[in-house]
Amino acid sequence: MSELILSVKFFRTEAGNEPVREFLRELSSEDRKIIGTDIKEVQFGWPLGMPLVRKMESGLWEIRSHLEGRIARVLFTVAEGHMVLLHAFIKKAQKTPRSELDTARARKAKL
């Protein structure tokens, strides 16, 4: 097995919530497995590009997971050898909504 390049950290709010972990808990076990496999691929293969990872802007990337009949995105940043999972959502439009990016940016600014 290849070497782990990045460990995973979940962004935690001041109240102690982990929004990405909560998002994942609401999904089916099949969907969680797909996203988990994609995250693991990034952990061991970083840096990666399309089709799995797309750079959104400086210091912000998305993992592009294809679920049954829909698409999930996990926005993350890389800090001190960790991929910090900032925000996750089910994509409903072609373009990533500004509100989803703004959420990830705000959380990244708190790190």
PDB file of C-alpha atoms in Angstrom:
ATOM      1  CA  MET A   1       0.000   0.000   0.000  1.00  0.00           C
ATOM      2  CA  SER A   2       1.213   3.490  -0.766  1.00  0.00           C
ATOM      3  CA  GLU A   3       2.163   6.065   1.828  1.00  0.00           C
ATOM      4  CA  LEU A   4      -0.396   8.291   3.551  1.00  0.00           C
ATOM      5  CA  ILE A   5       0.306  11.853   2.410  1.00  0.00           C
ATOM      6  CA  LEU A   6      -2.492  13.764   4.135  1.00  0.00           C
ATOM      7  CA  SER A   7      -4.443  12.874   7.244  1.00  0.00           C
ATOM      8  CA  VAL A   8      -8.072  13.966   7.492  1.00  0.00           C
ATOM      9  CA  LYS A   9      -9.391  16.545   9.917  1.00  0.00           C
ATOM     10  CA  PHE A  10     -12.996  17.628  10.117  1.00  0.00           C
ATOM     11  CA  PHE A  11     -13.588  21.359  10.488  1.00  0.00           C
ATOM     12  CA  ARG A  12     -15.111  21.976  13.924  1.00  0.00           C
ATOM     13  CA  THR A  13     -17.329  24.945  14.759  1.00  0.00           C
ATOM     14  CA  GLU A  14     -16.952  26.943  17.970  1.00  0.00           C
ATOM     15  CA  ALA A  15     -19.952  24.971  19.288  1.00  0.00           C
ATOM     16  CA  GLY A  16     -18.077  21.728  18.624  1.00  0.00           C
ATOM     17  CA  ASN A  17     -20.106  20.601  15.600  1.00  0.00           C
ATOM     18  CA  GLU A  18     -18.419  18.926  12.644  1.00  0.00           C
ATOM     19  CA  PRO A  19     -20.620  19.862   9.651  1.00  0.00           C
ATOM     20  CA  VAL A  20     -19.012  17.476   7.139  1.00  0.00           C
ATOM     21  CA  ARG A  21     -19.210  14.539   9.548  1.00  0.00           C
ATOM     22  CA  GLU A  22     -22.891  15.395  10.172  1.00  0.00           C
ATOM     23  CA  PHE A  23     -23.527  15.576   6.412  1.00  0.00           C
ATOM     24  CA  LEU A  24     -21.944  12.146   5.937  1.00  0.00           C
ATOM     25  CA  ARG A  25     -24.019  10.633   8.767  1.00  0.00           C
ATOM     26  CA  GLU A  26     -27.222  11.622   6.947  1.00  0.00           C
ATOM     27  CA  LEU A  27     -26.236   9.713   3.800  1.00  0.00           C
ATOM     28  CA  SER A  28     -26.814   6.039   3.055  1.00  0.00           C
ATOM     29  CA  SER A  29     -23.970   3.664   3.873  1.00  0.00           C
ATOM     30  CA  GLU A  30     -23.398   3.196   0.114  1.00  0.00           C
ATOM     31  CA  ASP A  31     -23.008   6.945  -0.434  1.00  0.00           C
ATOM     32  CA  ARG A  32     -20.731   7.259   2.614  1.00  0.00           C
ATOM     33  CA  LYS A  33     -18.560   4.477   1.261  1.00  0.00           C
ATOM     34  CA  ILE A  34     -18.198   6.182  -2.144  1.00  0.00           C
ATOM     35  CA  ILE A  35     -17.254   9.534  -0.580  1.00  0.00           C
ATOM     36  CA  GLY A  36     -14.954   7.835   1.945  1.00  0.00           C
ATOM     37  CA  THR A  37     -13.147   5.991  -0.844  1.00  0.00           C
ATOM     38  CA  ASP A  38     -12.715   9.256  -2.757  1.00  0.00           C
ATOM     39  CA  ILE A  39     -11.344  11.018   0.340  1.00  0.00           C
ATOM     40  CA  LYS A  40      -8.931   8.123   0.933  1.00  0.00           C
ATOM     41  CA  GLU A  41      -7.740   8.352  -2.684  1.00  0.00           C
ATOM     42  CA  VAL A  42      -6.866  12.020  -2.088  1.00  0.00           C
ATOM     43  CA  GLN A  43      -5.111  11.154   1.197  1.00  0.00           C
ATOM     44  CA  PHE A  44      -2.805   8.676  -0.528  1.00  0.00           C
ATOM     45  CA  GLY A  45      -2.472  10.349  -3.927  1.00  0.00           C
ATOM     46  CA  TRP A  46      -2.187  14.061  -3.127  1.00  0.00           C
ATOM     47  CA  PRO A  47      -1.786  16.227  -5.125  1.00  0.00           C
ATOM     48  CA  LEU A  48      -4.485  15.038  -7.542  1.00  0.00           C
ATOM     49  CA  GLY A  49      -6.402  16.778 -10.295  1.00  0.00           C
ATOM     50  CA  MET A  50      -9.457  16.133 -12.398  1.00  0.00           C
ATOM     51  CA  PRO A  51     -11.670  14.208 -12.552  1.00  0.00           C
ATOM     52  CA  LEU A  52     -11.567  13.543  -8.764  1.00  0.00           C
ATOM     53  CA  VAL A  53     -10.211  16.841  -7.438  1.00  0.00           C
ATOM     54  CA  ARG A  54     -10.787  20.322  -8.794  1.00  0.00           C
ATOM     55  CA  LYS A  55      -9.072  23.455  -7.540  1.00  0.00           C
ATOM     56  CA  MET A  56     -11.710  26.070  -6.791  1.00  0.00           C
ATOM     57  CA  GLU A  57      -9.343  28.891  -5.851  1.00  0.00           C
ATOM     58  CA  SER A  58      -6.096  29.359  -3.964  1.00  0.00           C
ATOM     59  CA  GLY A  59      -6.076  26.938  -1.030  1.00  0.00           C
ATOM     60  CA  LEU A  60      -9.535  25.501  -1.717  1.00  0.00           C
ATOM     61  CA  TRP A  61     -10.320  22.259  -3.569  1.00  0.00           C
ATOM     62  CA  GLU A  62     -13.359  20.067  -4.090  1.00  0.00           C
ATOM     63  CA  ILE A  63     -13.593  16.282  -4.118  1.00  0.00           C
ATOM     64  CA  ARG A  64     -16.041  15.261  -6.827  1.00  0.00           C
ATOM     65  CA  SER A  65     -17.966  12.137  -5.806  1.00  0.00           C
ATOM     66  CA  HIS A  66     -20.484  10.473  -8.097  1.00  0.00           C
ATOM     67  CA  LEU A  67     -23.288   8.875  -6.110  1.00  0.00           C
ATOM     68  CA  GLU A  68     -26.282   6.946  -7.416  1.00  0.00           C
ATOM     69  CA  GLY A  69     -28.191   9.523  -9.479  1.00  0.00           C
ATOM     70  CA  ARG A  70     -26.542  12.581  -7.932  1.00  0.00           C
ATOM     71  CA  ILE A  71     -23.255  14.292  -7.266  1.00  0.00           C
ATOM     72  CA  ALA A  72     -21.652  15.168  -3.935  1.00  0.00           C
ATOM     73  CA  ARG A  73     -18.911  17.684  -3.308  1.00  0.00           C
ATOM     74  CA  VAL A  74     -16.590  17.943  -0.323  1.00  0.00           C
ATOM     75  CA  LEU A  75     -14.701  21.229  -0.125  1.00  0.00           C
ATOM     76  CA  PHE A  76     -11.365  21.104   1.661  1.00  0.00           C
ATOM     77  CA  THR A  77      -8.138  22.945   2.285  1.00  0.00           C
ATOM     78  CA  VAL A  78      -4.689  21.607   3.101  1.00  0.00           C
ATOM     79  CA  ALA A  79      -2.970  22.766   6.290  1.00  0.00           C
ATOM     80  CA  GLU A  80       0.075  21.295   8.047  1.00  0.00           C
ATOM     81  CA  GLY A  81      -0.173  17.872   6.409  1.00  0.00           C
ATOM     82  CA  HIS A  82      -3.930  17.590   6.903  1.00  0.00           C
ATOM     83  CA  MET A  83      -6.791  17.837   4.487  1.00  0.00           C
ATOM     84  CA  VAL A  84      -9.350  19.804   6.453  1.00  0.00           C
ATOM     85  CA  LEU A  85     -12.878  18.940   5.328  1.00  0.00           C
ATOM     86  CA  LEU A  86     -14.661  22.288   5.431  1.00  0.00           C
ATOM     87  CA  HIS A  87     -18.038  21.770   3.785  1.00  0.00           C
ATOM     88  CA  ALA A  88     -20.036  19.112   1.919  1.00  0.00           C
ATOM     89  CA  PHE A  89     -23.213  19.226  -0.133  1.00  0.00           C
ATOM     90  CA  ILE A  90     -25.217  17.484  -2.837  1.00  0.00           C
ATOM     91  CA  LYS A  91     -24.718  19.376  -6.066  1.00  0.00           C
ATOM     92  CA  LYS A  92     -27.957  20.374  -7.773  1.00  0.00           C
ATOM     93  CA  ALA A  93     -26.726  22.798 -10.453  1.00  0.00           C
ATOM     94  CA  GLN A  94     -23.967  22.756 -13.063  1.00  0.00           C
ATOM     95  CA  LYS A  95     -22.052  25.516 -11.301  1.00  0.00           C
ATOM     96  CA  THR A  96     -21.077  25.314  -7.630  1.00  0.00           C
ATOM     97  CA  PRO A  97     -23.374  27.789  -5.839  1.00  0.00           C
ATOM     98  CA  ARG A  98     -21.642  30.848  -4.397  1.00  0.00           C
ATOM     99  CA  SER A  99     -23.274  30.192  -1.009  1.00  0.00           C
ATOM    100  CA  GLU A 100     -21.562  26.781  -0.800  1.00  0.00           C
ATOM    101  CA  LEU A 101     -18.183  28.326  -1.637  1.00  0.00           C
ATOM    102  CA  ASP A 102     -18.780  31.158   0.837  1.00  0.00           C
ATOM    103  CA  THR A 103     -19.459  28.622   3.611  1.00  0.00           C
ATOM    104  CA  ALA A 104     -16.164  26.847   2.885  1.00  0.00           C
ATOM    105  CA  ARG A 105     -14.280  30.165   2.683  1.00  0.00           C
ATOM    106  CA  ALA A 106     -15.693  31.342   6.027  1.00  0.00           C
ATOM    107  CA  ARG A 107     -14.724  28.070   7.722  1.00  0.00           C
ATOM    108  CA  LYS A 108     -11.254  28.139   6.149  1.00  0.00           C
ATOM    109  CA  ALA A 109     -10.746  31.669   7.502  1.00  0.00           C
ATOM    110  CA  LYS A 110     -11.370  30.342  11.049  1.00  0.00           C
ATOM    111  CA  LEU A 111      -8.555  27.774  10.914  1.00  0.00           C
TER     112      LEU A 111
END
